[in-house]
XYZ file of C-alpha atoms in Angstrom:
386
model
C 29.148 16.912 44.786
C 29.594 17.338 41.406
C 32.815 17.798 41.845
C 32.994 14.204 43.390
C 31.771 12.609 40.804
C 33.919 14.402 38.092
C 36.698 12.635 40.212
C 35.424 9.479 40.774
C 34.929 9.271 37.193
C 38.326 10.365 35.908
C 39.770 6.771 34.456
C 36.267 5.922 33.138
C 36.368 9.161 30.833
C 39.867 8.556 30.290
C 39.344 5.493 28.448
C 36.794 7.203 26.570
C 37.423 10.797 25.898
C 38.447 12.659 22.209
C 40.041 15.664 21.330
C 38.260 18.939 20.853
C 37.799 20.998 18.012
C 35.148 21.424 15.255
C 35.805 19.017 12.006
C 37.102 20.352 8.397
C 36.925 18.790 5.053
C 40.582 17.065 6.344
C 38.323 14.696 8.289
C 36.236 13.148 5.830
C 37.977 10.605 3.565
C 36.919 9.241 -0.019
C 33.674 9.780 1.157
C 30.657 9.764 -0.711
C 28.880 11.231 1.910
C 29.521 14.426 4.295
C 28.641 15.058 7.976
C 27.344 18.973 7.332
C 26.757 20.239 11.548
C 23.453 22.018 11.625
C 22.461 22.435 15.286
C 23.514 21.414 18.683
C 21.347 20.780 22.011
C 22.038 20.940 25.652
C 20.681 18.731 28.228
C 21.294 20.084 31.927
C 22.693 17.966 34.676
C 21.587 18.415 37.826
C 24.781 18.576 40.648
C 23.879 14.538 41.312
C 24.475 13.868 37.638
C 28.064 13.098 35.842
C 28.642 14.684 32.500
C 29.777 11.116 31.268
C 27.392 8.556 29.317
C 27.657 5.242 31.032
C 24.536 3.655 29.609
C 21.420 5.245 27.520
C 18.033 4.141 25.457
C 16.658 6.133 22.982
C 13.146 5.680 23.968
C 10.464 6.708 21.287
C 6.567 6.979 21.990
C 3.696 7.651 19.945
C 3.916 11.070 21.224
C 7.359 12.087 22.359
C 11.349 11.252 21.722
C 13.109 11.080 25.008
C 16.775 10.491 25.794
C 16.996 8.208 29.321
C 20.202 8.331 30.793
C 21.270 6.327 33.877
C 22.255 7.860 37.089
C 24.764 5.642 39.027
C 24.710 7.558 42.109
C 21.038 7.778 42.713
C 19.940 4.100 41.085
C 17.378 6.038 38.675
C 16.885 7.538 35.001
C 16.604 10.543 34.155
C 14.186 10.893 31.380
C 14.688 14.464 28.734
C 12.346 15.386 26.454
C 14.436 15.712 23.386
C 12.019 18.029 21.605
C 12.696 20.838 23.988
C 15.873 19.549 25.755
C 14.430 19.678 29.153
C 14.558 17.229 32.082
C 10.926 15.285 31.817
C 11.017 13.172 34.962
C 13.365 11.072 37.084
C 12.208 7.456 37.503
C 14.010 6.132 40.429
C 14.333 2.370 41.508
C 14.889 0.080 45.029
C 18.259 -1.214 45.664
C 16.735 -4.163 47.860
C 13.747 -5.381 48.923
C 10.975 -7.553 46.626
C 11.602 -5.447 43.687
C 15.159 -4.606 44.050
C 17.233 -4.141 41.336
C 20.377 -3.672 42.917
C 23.199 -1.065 43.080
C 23.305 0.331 39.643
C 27.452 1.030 38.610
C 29.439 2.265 35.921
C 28.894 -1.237 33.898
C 25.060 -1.292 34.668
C 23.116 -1.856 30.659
C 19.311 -1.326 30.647
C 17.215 -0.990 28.040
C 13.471 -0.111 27.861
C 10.565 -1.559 25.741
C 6.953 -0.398 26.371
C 6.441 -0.544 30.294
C 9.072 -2.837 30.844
C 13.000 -2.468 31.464
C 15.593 -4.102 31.309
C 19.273 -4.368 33.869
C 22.240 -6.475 33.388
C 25.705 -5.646 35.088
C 28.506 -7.506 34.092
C 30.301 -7.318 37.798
C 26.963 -9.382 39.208
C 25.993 -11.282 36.475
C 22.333 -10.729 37.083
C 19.224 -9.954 34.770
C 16.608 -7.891 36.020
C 13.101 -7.309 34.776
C 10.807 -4.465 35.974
C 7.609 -4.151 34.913
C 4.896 -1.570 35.187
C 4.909 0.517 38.668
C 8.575 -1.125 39.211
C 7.348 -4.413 39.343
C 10.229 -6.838 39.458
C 9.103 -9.293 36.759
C 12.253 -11.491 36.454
C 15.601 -11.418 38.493
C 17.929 -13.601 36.647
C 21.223 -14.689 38.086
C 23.493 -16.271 36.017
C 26.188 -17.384 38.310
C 29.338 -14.903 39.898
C 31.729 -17.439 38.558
C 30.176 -19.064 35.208
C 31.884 -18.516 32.542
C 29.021 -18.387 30.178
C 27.013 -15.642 30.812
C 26.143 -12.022 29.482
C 28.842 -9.408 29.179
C 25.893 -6.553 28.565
C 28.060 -4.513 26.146
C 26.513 -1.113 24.413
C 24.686 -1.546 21.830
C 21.606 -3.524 21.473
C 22.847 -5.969 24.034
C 19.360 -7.291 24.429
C 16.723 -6.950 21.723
C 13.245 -8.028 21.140
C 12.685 -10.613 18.378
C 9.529 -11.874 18.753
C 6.523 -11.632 21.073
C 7.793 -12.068 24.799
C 11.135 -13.179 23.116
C 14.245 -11.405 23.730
C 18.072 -12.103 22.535
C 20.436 -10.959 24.714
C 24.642 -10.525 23.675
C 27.365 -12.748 25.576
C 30.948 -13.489 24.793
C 33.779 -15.251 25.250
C 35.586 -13.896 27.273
C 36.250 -17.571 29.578
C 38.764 -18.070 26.414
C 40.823 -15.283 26.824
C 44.527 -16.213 26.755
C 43.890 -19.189 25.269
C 43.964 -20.659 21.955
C 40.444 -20.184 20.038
C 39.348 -23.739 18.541
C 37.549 -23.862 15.908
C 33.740 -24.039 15.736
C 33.382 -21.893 19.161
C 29.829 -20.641 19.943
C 30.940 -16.688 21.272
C 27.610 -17.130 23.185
C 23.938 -15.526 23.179
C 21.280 -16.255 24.881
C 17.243 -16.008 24.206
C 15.253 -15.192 26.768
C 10.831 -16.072 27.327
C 9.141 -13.665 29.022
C 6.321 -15.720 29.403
C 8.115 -19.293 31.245
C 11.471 -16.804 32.223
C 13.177 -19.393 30.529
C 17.235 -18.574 29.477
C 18.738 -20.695 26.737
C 21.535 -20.435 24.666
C 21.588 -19.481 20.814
C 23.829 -19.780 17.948
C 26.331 -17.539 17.444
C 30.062 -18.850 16.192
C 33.155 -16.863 16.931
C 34.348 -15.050 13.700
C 37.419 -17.354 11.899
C 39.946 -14.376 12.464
C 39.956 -15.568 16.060
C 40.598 -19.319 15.234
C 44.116 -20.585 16.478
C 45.044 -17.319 18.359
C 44.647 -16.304 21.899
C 43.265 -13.447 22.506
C 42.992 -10.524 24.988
C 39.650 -10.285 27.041
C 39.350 -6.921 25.118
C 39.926 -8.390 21.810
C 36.592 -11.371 22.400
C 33.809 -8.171 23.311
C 31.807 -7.624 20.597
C 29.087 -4.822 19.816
C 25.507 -5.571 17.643
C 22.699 -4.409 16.530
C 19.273 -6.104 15.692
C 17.750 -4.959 12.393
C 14.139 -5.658 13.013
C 12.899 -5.649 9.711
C 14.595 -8.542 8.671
C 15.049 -9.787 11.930
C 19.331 -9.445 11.211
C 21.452 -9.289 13.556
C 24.719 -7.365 12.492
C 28.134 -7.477 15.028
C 31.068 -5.316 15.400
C 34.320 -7.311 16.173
C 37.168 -5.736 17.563
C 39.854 -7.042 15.206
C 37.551 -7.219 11.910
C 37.313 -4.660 9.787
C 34.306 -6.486 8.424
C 30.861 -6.437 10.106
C 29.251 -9.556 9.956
C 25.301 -10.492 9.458
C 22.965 -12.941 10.974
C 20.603 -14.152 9.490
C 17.111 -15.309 10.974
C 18.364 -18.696 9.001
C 21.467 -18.543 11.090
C 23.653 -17.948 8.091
C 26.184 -15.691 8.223
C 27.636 -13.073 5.561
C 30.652 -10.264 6.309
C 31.086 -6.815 4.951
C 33.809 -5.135 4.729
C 33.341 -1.501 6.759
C 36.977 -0.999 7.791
C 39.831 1.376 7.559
C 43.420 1.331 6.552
C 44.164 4.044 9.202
C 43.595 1.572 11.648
C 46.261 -0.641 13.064
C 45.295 -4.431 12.284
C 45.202 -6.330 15.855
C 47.035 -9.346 16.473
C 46.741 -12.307 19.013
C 49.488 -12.801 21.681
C 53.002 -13.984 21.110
C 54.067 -17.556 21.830
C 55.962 -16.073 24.936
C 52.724 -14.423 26.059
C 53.353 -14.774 29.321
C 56.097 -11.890 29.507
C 53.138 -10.101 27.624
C 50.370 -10.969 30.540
C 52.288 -10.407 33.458
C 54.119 -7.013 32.882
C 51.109 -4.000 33.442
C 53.100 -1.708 31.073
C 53.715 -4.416 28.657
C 50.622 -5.988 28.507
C 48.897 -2.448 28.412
C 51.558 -1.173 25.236
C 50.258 -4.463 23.301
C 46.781 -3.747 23.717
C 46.220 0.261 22.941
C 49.477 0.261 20.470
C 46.845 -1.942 17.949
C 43.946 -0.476 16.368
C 40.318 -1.439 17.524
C 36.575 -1.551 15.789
C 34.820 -0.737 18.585
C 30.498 0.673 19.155
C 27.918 -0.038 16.441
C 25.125 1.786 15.847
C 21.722 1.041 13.460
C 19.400 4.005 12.244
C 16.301 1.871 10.364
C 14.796 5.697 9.290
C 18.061 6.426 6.871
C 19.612 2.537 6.019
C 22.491 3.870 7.962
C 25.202 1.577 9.751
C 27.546 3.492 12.269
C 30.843 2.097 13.104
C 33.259 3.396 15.695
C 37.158 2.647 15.433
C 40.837 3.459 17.218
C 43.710 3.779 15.094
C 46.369 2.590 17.898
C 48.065 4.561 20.406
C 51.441 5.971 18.992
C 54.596 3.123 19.398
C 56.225 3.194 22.849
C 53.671 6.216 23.849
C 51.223 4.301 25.772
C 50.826 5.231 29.723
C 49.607 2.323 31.175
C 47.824 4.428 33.835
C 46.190 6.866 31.138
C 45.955 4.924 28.032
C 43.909 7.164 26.060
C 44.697 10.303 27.960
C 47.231 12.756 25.520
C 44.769 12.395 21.955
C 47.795 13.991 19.917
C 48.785 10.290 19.802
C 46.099 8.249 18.165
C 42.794 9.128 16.564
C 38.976 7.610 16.486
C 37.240 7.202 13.298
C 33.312 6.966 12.847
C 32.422 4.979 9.227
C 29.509 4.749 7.763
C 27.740 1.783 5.660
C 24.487 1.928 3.755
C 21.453 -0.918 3.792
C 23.484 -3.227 1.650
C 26.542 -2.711 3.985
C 28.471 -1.044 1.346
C 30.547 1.522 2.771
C 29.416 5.274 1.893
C 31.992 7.155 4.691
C 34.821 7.501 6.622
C 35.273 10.542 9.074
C 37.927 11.474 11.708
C 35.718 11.718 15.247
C 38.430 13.032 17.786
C 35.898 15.657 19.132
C 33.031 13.062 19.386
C 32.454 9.849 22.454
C 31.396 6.745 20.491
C 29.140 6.254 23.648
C 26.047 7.993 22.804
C 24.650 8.254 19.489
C 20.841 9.768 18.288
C 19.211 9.303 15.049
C 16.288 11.607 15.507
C 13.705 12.660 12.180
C 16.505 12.539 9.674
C 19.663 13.870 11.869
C 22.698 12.283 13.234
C 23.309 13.677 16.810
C 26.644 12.679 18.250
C 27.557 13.697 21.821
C 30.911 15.955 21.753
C 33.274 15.567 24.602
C 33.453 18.842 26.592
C 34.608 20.038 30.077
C 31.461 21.104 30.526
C 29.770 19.450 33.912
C 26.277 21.145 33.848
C 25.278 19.598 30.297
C 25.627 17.155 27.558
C 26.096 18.476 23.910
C 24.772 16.942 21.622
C 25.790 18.129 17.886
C 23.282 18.217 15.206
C 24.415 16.450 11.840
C 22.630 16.132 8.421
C 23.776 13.775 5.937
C 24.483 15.050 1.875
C 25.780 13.496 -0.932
C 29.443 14.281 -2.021
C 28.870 12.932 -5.420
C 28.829 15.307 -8.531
């Protein structure tokens, strides 16, 4: 079985996979910060379990940290106790029936708050709710073929702002391949818990984007919600700004970029020759560099953002984009509380698709043949100024 699922999961961890090998000082750049590896855990997978993070919440009680994972192939999540790196419980949850959540897949998002949790997928464009003992609370369906709904990507793709009152992350994607206007709402949406109500909210596409048209990869964005000052702070893929929301709506950008990173470009006039040639189309994409996964720790003032330089010129395999990692490389950089930017490191070694902040460390899940476990490495954070 597990050997099943290894297969079944090959392009999804080609897409995502980095190099091996442990980092050296060569990997940090003008830094005034260093990564310094203390530790390393081990969570073991049982044989129904793929060693590949689809989706995860780092939930924290009063009593215990625990890192939930979701299991595609039997619609549950598996709960570990991160204190002692062992397997907790598995909470498992009904396909159909009154509280059904449906047939959990490699694009499945949840996240959990309290006794409550959260499921969007992308490919149904439906919001669940479950509630205590699996309750269904809310099923949500947003419509197979509306344009304007969720896209559920990582990150804090639905956060709590208020009491019963939860923001959830859309995009744009309806205006891919076509020219961006100016003025365009990129779409979120605020859900009440307490009328199940889903409106829109304000959110206006970044002006890089204005008079271009883009790829459906290029109009994803990644966020997270700062909820002390109720901020929300988004990754775009061709920015190497982040930009900040304000609970006034305003806006500000940062810069938290890198010059190793290819700039990305809209579509040629002739796109067409671009959109309908696979090996084209897939050479314009992963030849340009990407900003990609964001990632928040509140406990250290600590912004982490995840980047792709761009696949080599004339080296990209259309089938296996990402698969030889001699020819591009992935970046993690760091920001402080006032967004200035503190690090740059090359990540090869390291999937942007899980990261831990955990009593003062940085745990970053390395990419390993392994199939019985995830590793986790265990990072601590020191100054690199004299």
């Amino acid at each position: 079985m597990k050997k099943l699922i290894s297969v079944s999961f090959l392009l999804y961890i080609v897409l995502n996979c980095f190099s091996c090998g442990e980092s050296t000082d060569d990997d940090h750049f003008d830094s005034k910060v260093i990564l310094s590896k203390v530790g390393q855990i081990e969570l073991s997978l049982d044989s129904l379990t793929a060693n590949v993070v689809t989706s995860y919440f780092h939930l924290k009680t009063d009593s215990t940290d625990y890192f939930a994972l979701l299991n595609i192939y039997t619609n549950s999540i598996y709960l570990y106790d991160l204190e002692t790196s062992l397997l907790d419980r598995i909470i498992s949850y009904p396909e159909e029936g009154p509280n059904g959540v449906g047939k959990f897949t490699n694009v499945t998002e949840f996240v959990m708050d309290g006794d409550t949790t959260f499921f969007y997928d992308r490919t149904k464009k439906v919001l669940y709710v479950s509630g205590a003992d699996k309750e269904l609370l809310l099923k949500h369906p947003f419509g197979m073929m509306n344009p304007e709904s969720p896209y559920g990507m990582w990150g804090d793709w639905i956060s709590k702002t208020d009491r019963n009152i939860y923001n959830l992350s859309g995009a744009v994607v309806k205006y891919s391949f076509q020219d961006i206007p100016y003025g365009l709402d990129s779409l979120e949406f605020e859900l009440n818990l307490m009328t199940n109500e889903v409106k829109k909210s304000f959110l206006p596409i970044p002006i890089e984007y204005v008079n271009g048209s883009w790829l459906t990869e290029s109009l994803r964005y990644y966020r997270v919600f700062d909820s002390g000052d109720r901020s929300f702070i988004y990754s775009w893929p061709i920015s190497d700004s982040i930009f900040v929301k304000a609970p006034d709506n305003k806006i500000s950008s940062f810069y938290l970029g890198s010059d190793k990173v290819k700039q990305r470009v809209p579509l040629p006039q002739n796109k067409e020759k671009v959109l309908m040639d696979f090996q084209r189309k897939a050479s314009f994409l992963y030849e340009q560099g990407s900003y990609a996964n964001l990632y928040y720790s509140p406990e250290q003032s600590l912004f982490m953002r995840f980047a792709y330089s761009g696949v080599k010129d004339g080296q990209v395999d259309a089938n296996a984009p990402y698969a030889d990692t001699t020819l591009y490389e992935k970046y993690i950089i760091l920001g402080d509380e006032n967004f200035n930017k503190v690090g740059e490191f090359r990540s090869n070694q390291y999937s942007p698709n899980a990261v831990l902040f955990r009593e003062g460390y940085i745990y970053l899940l390395r990419n390993t043949d392994d199939e019985d476990h995830l590793v986790f490495d265990k990072f601590e954070l020191i100054s690199n100024e004299n």
